[in-house]
């Protein structure tokens, strides 16, 4: 294990003394409202362009030529004519790539590609749909405007004749592709082994050649198809690109690489994978709230562009999940459930029977832990705990931050009981999560099934990496800062499970599924009798322990959350990242505040960072709501502390009264 001891930080859940395709959304189908999105993962400056689409029309101009409606050829003519009349597209600038009549619907689909000389524009596409009577029912196109196109004869692929003169450009492109996929490709290998054959044509009719003799770790069969095409860039220019297609065991890449600059402008993976997990969904915190469901492709693409699983088991870029009955530190060889589906699909569908001992549902348990940690990774990514901010990922696709640090998550860890913990070293070293069994009930219960506990543990990773920067893991270790670390973890755990319809009357207890009762002294509540904790409590002897301090901090954050929800409402799905809603604002300013605050923050530093985060996010619109939340529990404008005492204050700034 690469955890350096003096950087090691162990966060316990609680202290005994105080008592979470095609069917992937690459293919958006003919949804007229969407921009074409055939390119992924989203590269910076990836080509975005407008789609001009029409809603279905009731009448068409071509009613006058019913004879055309009886054949496919006729319908293609209708399509071409329609594009000319309605979109100004000249027939000599198009190539028909596909056309067929769908038997079931009777609709004829005509697909076209923009061409300049003989070269297709990869993202200059059109389609026209025609009903049985020859009426155009809808159409769309993303053709580059004529003005943006290269002048006649100006399209340059090094030389249009012969592959060898294009060699240096191809070499540049291959190196750039290899870098993108994190494989090494020695220029010498290209020099020595590569050969070119003029014999390649894409399904869409673009021509090029085949490059052979490439290293096996770059392309499985050593071969790569290279077609000459054009690409519209975000800025509107249309440039020559190599359209390279390369097959690897896990991927089948389709990349568009600039001829001149060797830049990967766009890349997509034809390996559409199905990932399915039978688990408690992310908004159901434990088996008492709901039953497992089979979820397909739950990965959130912007955060996990290649899905969650990189092999046939619970191993991926964000987390490796496995059992750990010995409680040891090693994970590579530990037990993991194996997908029941044939590669590249992955299906983890295992039974859960909570009436029997956890060991009987180890497969389910590891699957659940893998799902919950990945979900937390993706959600936190959406709210800014990304590669640059030091998140936990093996490969950092953005090239920012440090990779090599997926989370090692132990399910049913035998090292202890009735607890959970997380170790969070600096960016670049694995986070380590241990989930123990709980012995308060018969049969025993499994901490993995309580997603709020996993969320709590994961949040230690967020707060630890965001406070003081990704490479400093020593900012929330003990005392008040350490206590706030516990508080943030509880806070994220309750924020995740707030649902539309709930109000500030809601009291939240944590860990009830595994522990039979609240693992904290008081429920999180906006009722001061139910939860009386205030800033001044930090002076009490029993509040010297981090989880006790954390309860005070989280109790304040609970007030702030409801204050924000009272004025902004509740988003039904935090993944929507709807920053007009109270629960989403809350999660966002918590994470932004962590990035803003100093190392070893005091309550006051952290409160101020949250206020500043709000000002940056919403220009003070919610500032008073935040003050009301904090001041209710003694952290008002006049609160202060010195080495011996915390002094409460219940006031808010004048403009908030
Ligand atoms: C396409 O046809 C139009 C009209 O016939 C003509 O003006 C234009 O120059 C042609 N464009 C090309 C690229 O051949
Ligand atoms: C969980 O989220 C899904 C999708 O947003 C929603 O359909 C479902 O009703 C939610 N369940 C609960 C218990 O909130
Ligand atoms: C899973 O993958 C491993 C390593 O790639 C392989 O050895 C094993 O046979 C695979 N298991 C199944 C059931 O496909
Ligand atoms: C667990 O670690 C201990 C101490 O390092 C070692 O003696 C023991 O063999 C390990 N057990 C297993 C099953 O790896
Ligand atoms: C707060 O809780 C107390 C004790 O449970 C209860 O009597 C009181 O009505 C509650 N207050 C509100 C405003 O709900
Ligand atoms: C700390 O603040 C308290 C409350 O204002 C005060 O009574 C005490 O004297 C201060 N202690 C020190 C060492 O300044
Ligand atoms: C492990 C990993 O992915 N590291 C990469 C993160 O990004 C930087 C910058 O591109 C690379 O140098 C690392 O190799
Ligand atoms: Zn904790």
PDB file of N, CA and C in Angstrom, residues 180-230:
ATOM      1  N   UNK A 180      -3.695   9.999 -25.990  1.00  0.00           N
ATOM      2  CA  UNK A 180      -5.052  10.167 -25.501  1.00  0.00           C
ATOM      3  C   UNK A 180      -5.543   8.935 -24.775  1.00  0.00           C
ATOM      4  N   UNK A 181      -5.161   7.780 -25.257  1.00  0.00           N
ATOM      5  CA  UNK A 181      -5.632   6.538 -24.632  1.00  0.00           C
ATOM      6  C   UNK A 181      -4.631   6.010 -23.612  1.00  0.00           C
ATOM      7  N   UNK A 182      -3.691   6.846 -23.223  1.00  0.00           N
ATOM      8  CA  UNK A 182      -2.711   6.487 -22.212  1.00  0.00           C
ATOM      9  C   UNK A 182      -1.903   5.249 -22.565  1.00  0.00           C
ATOM     10  N   UNK A 183      -1.622   5.048 -23.860  1.00  0.00           N
ATOM     11  CA  UNK A 183      -0.690   3.982 -24.217  1.00  0.00           C
ATOM     12  C   UNK A 183       0.535   4.642 -24.834  1.00  0.00           C
ATOM     13  N   UNK A 184       1.656   4.006 -24.647  1.00  0.00           N
ATOM     14  CA  UNK A 184       2.884   4.559 -25.230  1.00  0.00           C
ATOM     15  C   UNK A 184       3.025   4.080 -26.654  1.00  0.00           C
ATOM     16  N   UNK A 185       3.505   4.919 -27.510  1.00  0.00           N
ATOM     17  CA  UNK A 185       3.809   4.484 -28.860  1.00  0.00           C
ATOM     18  C   UNK A 185       5.119   5.142 -29.268  1.00  0.00           C
ATOM     19  N   UNK A 186       6.108   4.306 -29.396  1.00  0.00           N
ATOM     20  CA  UNK A 186       7.450   4.757 -29.697  1.00  0.00           C
ATOM     21  C   UNK A 186       7.523   5.164 -31.175  1.00  0.00           C
ATOM     22  N   UNK A 187       7.936   6.404 -31.437  1.00  0.00           N
ATOM     23  CA  UNK A 187       8.019   6.844 -32.838  1.00  0.00           C
ATOM     24  C   UNK A 187       8.831   5.867 -33.693  1.00  0.00           C
ATOM     25  N   UNK A 188       9.846   5.275 -33.058  1.00  0.00           N
ATOM     26  CA  UNK A 188      10.681   4.328 -33.793  1.00  0.00           C
ATOM     27  C   UNK A 188       9.864   3.124 -34.269  1.00  0.00           C
ATOM     28  N   UNK A 189       8.944   2.697 -33.421  1.00  0.00           N
ATOM     29  CA  UNK A 189       8.114   1.553 -33.797  1.00  0.00           C
ATOM     30  C   UNK A 189       7.296   1.899 -35.032  1.00  0.00           C
ATOM     31  N   UNK A 190       6.801   3.136 -35.055  1.00  0.00           N
ATOM     32  CA  UNK A 190       6.030   3.532 -36.238  1.00  0.00           C
ATOM     33  C   UNK A 190       6.958   3.526 -37.455  1.00  0.00           C
ATOM     34  N   UNK A 191       8.141   4.096 -37.275  1.00  0.00           N
ATOM     35  CA  UNK A 191       9.074   4.149 -38.403  1.00  0.00           C
ATOM     36  C   UNK A 191       9.375   2.762 -38.938  1.00  0.00           C
ATOM     37  N   UNK A 192       9.622   1.840 -38.021  1.00  0.00           N
ATOM     38  CA  UNK A 192      10.067   0.514 -38.439  1.00  0.00           C
ATOM     39  C   UNK A 192       8.942  -0.352 -38.972  1.00  0.00           C
ATOM     40  N   UNK A 193       7.821  -0.294 -38.319  1.00  0.00           N
ATOM     41  CA  UNK A 193       6.844  -1.346 -38.560  1.00  0.00           C
ATOM     42  C   UNK A 193       5.648  -0.950 -39.412  1.00  0.00           C
ATOM     43  N   UNK A 194       5.412   0.314 -39.516  1.00  0.00           N
ATOM     44  CA  UNK A 194       4.161   0.711 -40.154  1.00  0.00           C
ATOM     45  C   UNK A 194       4.221   0.615 -41.673  1.00  0.00           C
ATOM     46  N   UNK A 195       3.144   0.093 -42.246  1.00  0.00           N
ATOM     47  CA  UNK A 195       3.015   0.131 -43.701  1.00  0.00           C
ATOM     48  C   UNK A 195       1.623   0.631 -44.057  1.00  0.00           C
ATOM     49  N   UNK A 196       1.485   1.159 -45.259  1.00  0.00           N
ATOM     50  CA  UNK A 196       0.228   1.770 -45.686  1.00  0.00           C
ATOM     51  C   UNK A 196      -0.348   1.034 -46.890  1.00  0.00           C
ATOM     52  N   UNK A 197      -1.634   0.885 -46.922  1.00  0.00           N
ATOM     53  CA  UNK A 197      -2.300   0.284 -48.076  1.00  0.00           C
ATOM     54  C   UNK A 197      -3.439   1.204 -48.466  1.00  0.00           C
ATOM     55  N   UNK A 198      -3.499   1.593 -49.714  1.00  0.00           N
ATOM     56  CA  UNK A 198      -4.580   2.447 -50.195  1.00  0.00           C
ATOM     57  C   UNK A 198      -5.821   1.593 -50.410  1.00  0.00           C
ATOM     58  N   UNK A 199      -6.560   1.327 -49.422  1.00  0.00           N
ATOM     59  CA  UNK A 199      -7.679   0.409 -49.624  1.00  0.00           C
ATOM     60  C   UNK A 199      -8.673   0.519 -48.498  1.00  0.00           C
ATOM     61  N   UNK A 200      -9.089   1.702 -48.193  1.00  0.00           N
ATOM     62  CA  UNK A 200      -9.995   1.809 -47.065  1.00  0.00           C
ATOM     63  C   UNK A 200     -11.163   2.706 -47.429  1.00  0.00           C
ATOM     64  N   UNK A 201     -12.331   2.272 -47.094  1.00  0.00           N
ATOM     65  CA  UNK A 201     -13.510   3.096 -47.325  1.00  0.00           C
ATOM     66  C   UNK A 201     -14.456   2.902 -46.141  1.00  0.00           C
ATOM     67  N   UNK A 202     -14.915   3.987 -45.572  1.00  0.00           N
ATOM     68  CA  UNK A 202     -15.819   3.867 -44.438  1.00  0.00           C
ATOM     69  C   UNK A 202     -17.227   3.534 -44.925  1.00  0.00           C
ATOM     70  N   UNK A 203     -18.048   3.114 -43.975  1.00  0.00           N
ATOM     71  CA  UNK A 203     -19.429   2.802 -44.319  1.00  0.00           C
ATOM     72  C   UNK A 203     -20.124   4.022 -44.917  1.00  0.00           C
ATOM     73  N   UNK A 204     -19.695   5.195 -44.487  1.00  0.00           N
ATOM     74  CA  UNK A 204     -20.324   6.412 -44.991  1.00  0.00           C
ATOM     75  C   UNK A 204     -19.699   6.887 -46.301  1.00  0.00           C
ATOM     76  N   UNK A 205     -18.774   6.089 -46.867  1.00  0.00           N
ATOM     77  CA  UNK A 205     -18.284   6.388 -48.205  1.00  0.00           C
ATOM     78  C   UNK A 205     -17.020   7.222 -48.263  1.00  0.00           C
ATOM     79  N   UNK A 206     -16.363   7.440 -47.118  1.00  0.00           N
ATOM     80  CA  UNK A 206     -15.127   8.201 -47.163  1.00  0.00           C
ATOM     81  C   UNK A 206     -13.946   7.267 -47.395  1.00  0.00           C
ATOM     82  N   UNK A 207     -12.973   7.733 -48.161  1.00  0.00           N
ATOM     83  CA  UNK A 207     -11.876   6.846 -48.532  1.00  0.00           C
ATOM     84  C   UNK A 207     -10.590   7.221 -47.834  1.00  0.00           C
ATOM     85  N   UNK A 208      -9.695   6.240 -47.728  1.00  0.00           N
ATOM     86  CA  UNK A 208      -8.416   6.473 -47.077  1.00  0.00           C
ATOM     87  C   UNK A 208      -7.546   5.249 -47.253  1.00  0.00           C
ATOM     88  N   UNK A 209      -6.860   4.871 -46.197  1.00  0.00           N
ATOM     89  CA  UNK A 209      -5.991   3.706 -46.314  1.00  0.00           C
ATOM     90  C   UNK A 209      -5.884   3.004 -44.980  1.00  0.00           C
ATOM     91  N   UNK A 210      -5.214   1.852 -45.017  1.00  0.00           N
ATOM     92  CA  UNK A 210      -5.047   1.068 -43.802  1.00  0.00           C
ATOM     93  C   UNK A 210      -3.591   1.169 -43.360  1.00  0.00           C
ATOM     94  N   UNK A 211      -3.398   1.480 -42.095  1.00  0.00           N
ATOM     95  CA  UNK A 211      -2.051   1.471 -41.542  1.00  0.00           C
ATOM     96  C   UNK A 211      -1.864   0.129 -40.845  1.00  0.00           C
ATOM     97  N   UNK A 212      -0.796  -0.575 -41.158  1.00  0.00           N
ATOM     98  CA  UNK A 212      -0.547  -1.892 -40.554  1.00  0.00           C
ATOM     99  C   UNK A 212       0.735  -1.877 -39.743  1.00  0.00           C
ATOM    100  N   UNK A 213       0.878  -2.895 -38.918  1.00  0.00           N
ATOM    101  CA  UNK A 213       2.111  -3.060 -38.163  1.00  0.00           C
ATOM    102  C   UNK A 213       2.206  -2.201 -36.922  1.00  0.00           C
ATOM    103  N   UNK A 214       1.066  -1.762 -36.404  1.00  0.00           N
ATOM    104  CA  UNK A 214       1.089  -0.949 -35.186  1.00  0.00           C
ATOM    105  C   UNK A 214       1.239  -1.836 -33.959  1.00  0.00           C
ATOM    106  N   UNK A 215       1.809  -1.286 -32.874  1.00  0.00           N
ATOM    107  CA  UNK A 215       1.985  -2.105 -31.664  1.00  0.00           C
ATOM    108  C   UNK A 215       0.654  -2.618 -31.124  1.00  0.00           C
ATOM    109  N   UNK A 216       0.673  -3.825 -30.627  1.00  0.00           N
ATOM    110  CA  UNK A 216      -0.541  -4.484 -30.153  1.00  0.00           C
ATOM    111  C   UNK A 216      -1.207  -3.798 -28.969  1.00  0.00           C
ATOM    112  N   UNK A 217      -0.443  -3.053 -28.188  1.00  0.00           N
ATOM    113  CA  UNK A 217      -1.072  -2.396 -27.050  1.00  0.00           C
ATOM    114  C   UNK A 217      -1.796  -1.129 -27.481  1.00  0.00           C
ATOM    115  N   UNK A 218      -1.574  -0.694 -28.707  1.00  0.00           N
ATOM    116  CA  UNK A 218      -2.304   0.467 -29.222  1.00  0.00           C
ATOM    117  C   UNK A 218      -3.526  -0.003 -30.006  1.00  0.00           C
ATOM    118  N   UNK A 219      -3.328  -0.987 -30.857  1.00  0.00           N
ATOM    119  CA  UNK A 219      -4.419  -1.520 -31.677  1.00  0.00           C
ATOM    120  C   UNK A 219      -4.314  -3.038 -31.679  1.00  0.00           C
ATOM    121  N   UNK A 220      -5.409  -3.691 -31.300  1.00  0.00           N
ATOM    122  CA  UNK A 220      -5.364  -5.147 -31.125  1.00  0.00           C
ATOM    123  C   UNK A 220      -4.822  -5.891 -32.335  1.00  0.00           C
ATOM    124  N   UNK A 221      -5.374  -5.635 -33.522  1.00  0.00           N
ATOM    125  CA  UNK A 221      -4.963  -6.398 -34.700  1.00  0.00           C
ATOM    126  C   UNK A 221      -3.815  -5.722 -35.450  1.00  0.00           C
ATOM    127  N   UNK A 222      -3.227  -4.703 -34.822  1.00  0.00           N
ATOM    128  CA  UNK A 222      -2.103  -4.023 -35.447  1.00  0.00           C
ATOM    129  C   UNK A 222      -2.488  -3.096 -36.575  1.00  0.00           C
ATOM    130  N   UNK A 223      -3.783  -3.001 -36.836  1.00  0.00           N
ATOM    131  CA  UNK A 223      -4.231  -2.217 -37.987  1.00  0.00           C
ATOM    132  C   UNK A 223      -5.154  -1.079 -37.593  1.00  0.00           C
ATOM    133  N   UNK A 224      -5.092  -0.046 -38.406  1.00  0.00           N
ATOM    134  CA  UNK A 224      -5.918   1.117 -38.138  1.00  0.00           C
ATOM    135  C   UNK A 224      -6.417   1.686 -39.461  1.00  0.00           C
ATOM    136  N   UNK A 225      -7.719   1.857 -39.548  1.00  0.00           N
ATOM    137  CA  UNK A 225      -8.290   2.461 -40.753  1.00  0.00           C
ATOM    138  C   UNK A 225      -8.212   3.975 -40.647  1.00  0.00           C
ATOM    139  N   UNK A 226      -7.755   4.607 -41.708  1.00  0.00           N
ATOM    140  CA  UNK A 226      -7.616   6.066 -41.694  1.00  0.00           C
ATOM    141  C   UNK A 226      -8.357   6.659 -42.896  1.00  0.00           C
ATOM    142  N   UNK A 227      -9.421   7.394 -42.617  1.00  0.00           N
ATOM    143  CA  UNK A 227     -10.171   8.008 -43.720  1.00  0.00           C
ATOM    144  C   UNK A 227      -9.917   9.501 -43.739  1.00  0.00           C
ATOM    145  N   UNK A 228      -9.936  10.095 -44.927  1.00  0.00           N
ATOM    146  CA  UNK A 228      -9.756  11.544 -45.062  1.00  0.00           C
ATOM    147  C   UNK A 228     -11.126  12.209 -44.961  1.00  0.00           C
ATOM    148  N   UNK A 229     -11.291  12.972 -43.927  1.00  0.00           N
ATOM    149  CA  UNK A 229     -12.573  13.668 -43.779  1.00  0.00           C
ATOM    150  C   UNK A 229     -12.333  15.108 -43.349  1.00  0.00           C
ATOM    151  N   UNK A 230     -13.416  15.822 -43.172  1.00  0.00           N
ATOM    152  CA  UNK A 230     -13.337  17.202 -42.693  1.00  0.00           C
ATOM    153  C   UNK A 230     -14.129  17.289 -41.400  1.00  0.00           C
TER     154      UNK A 230
END
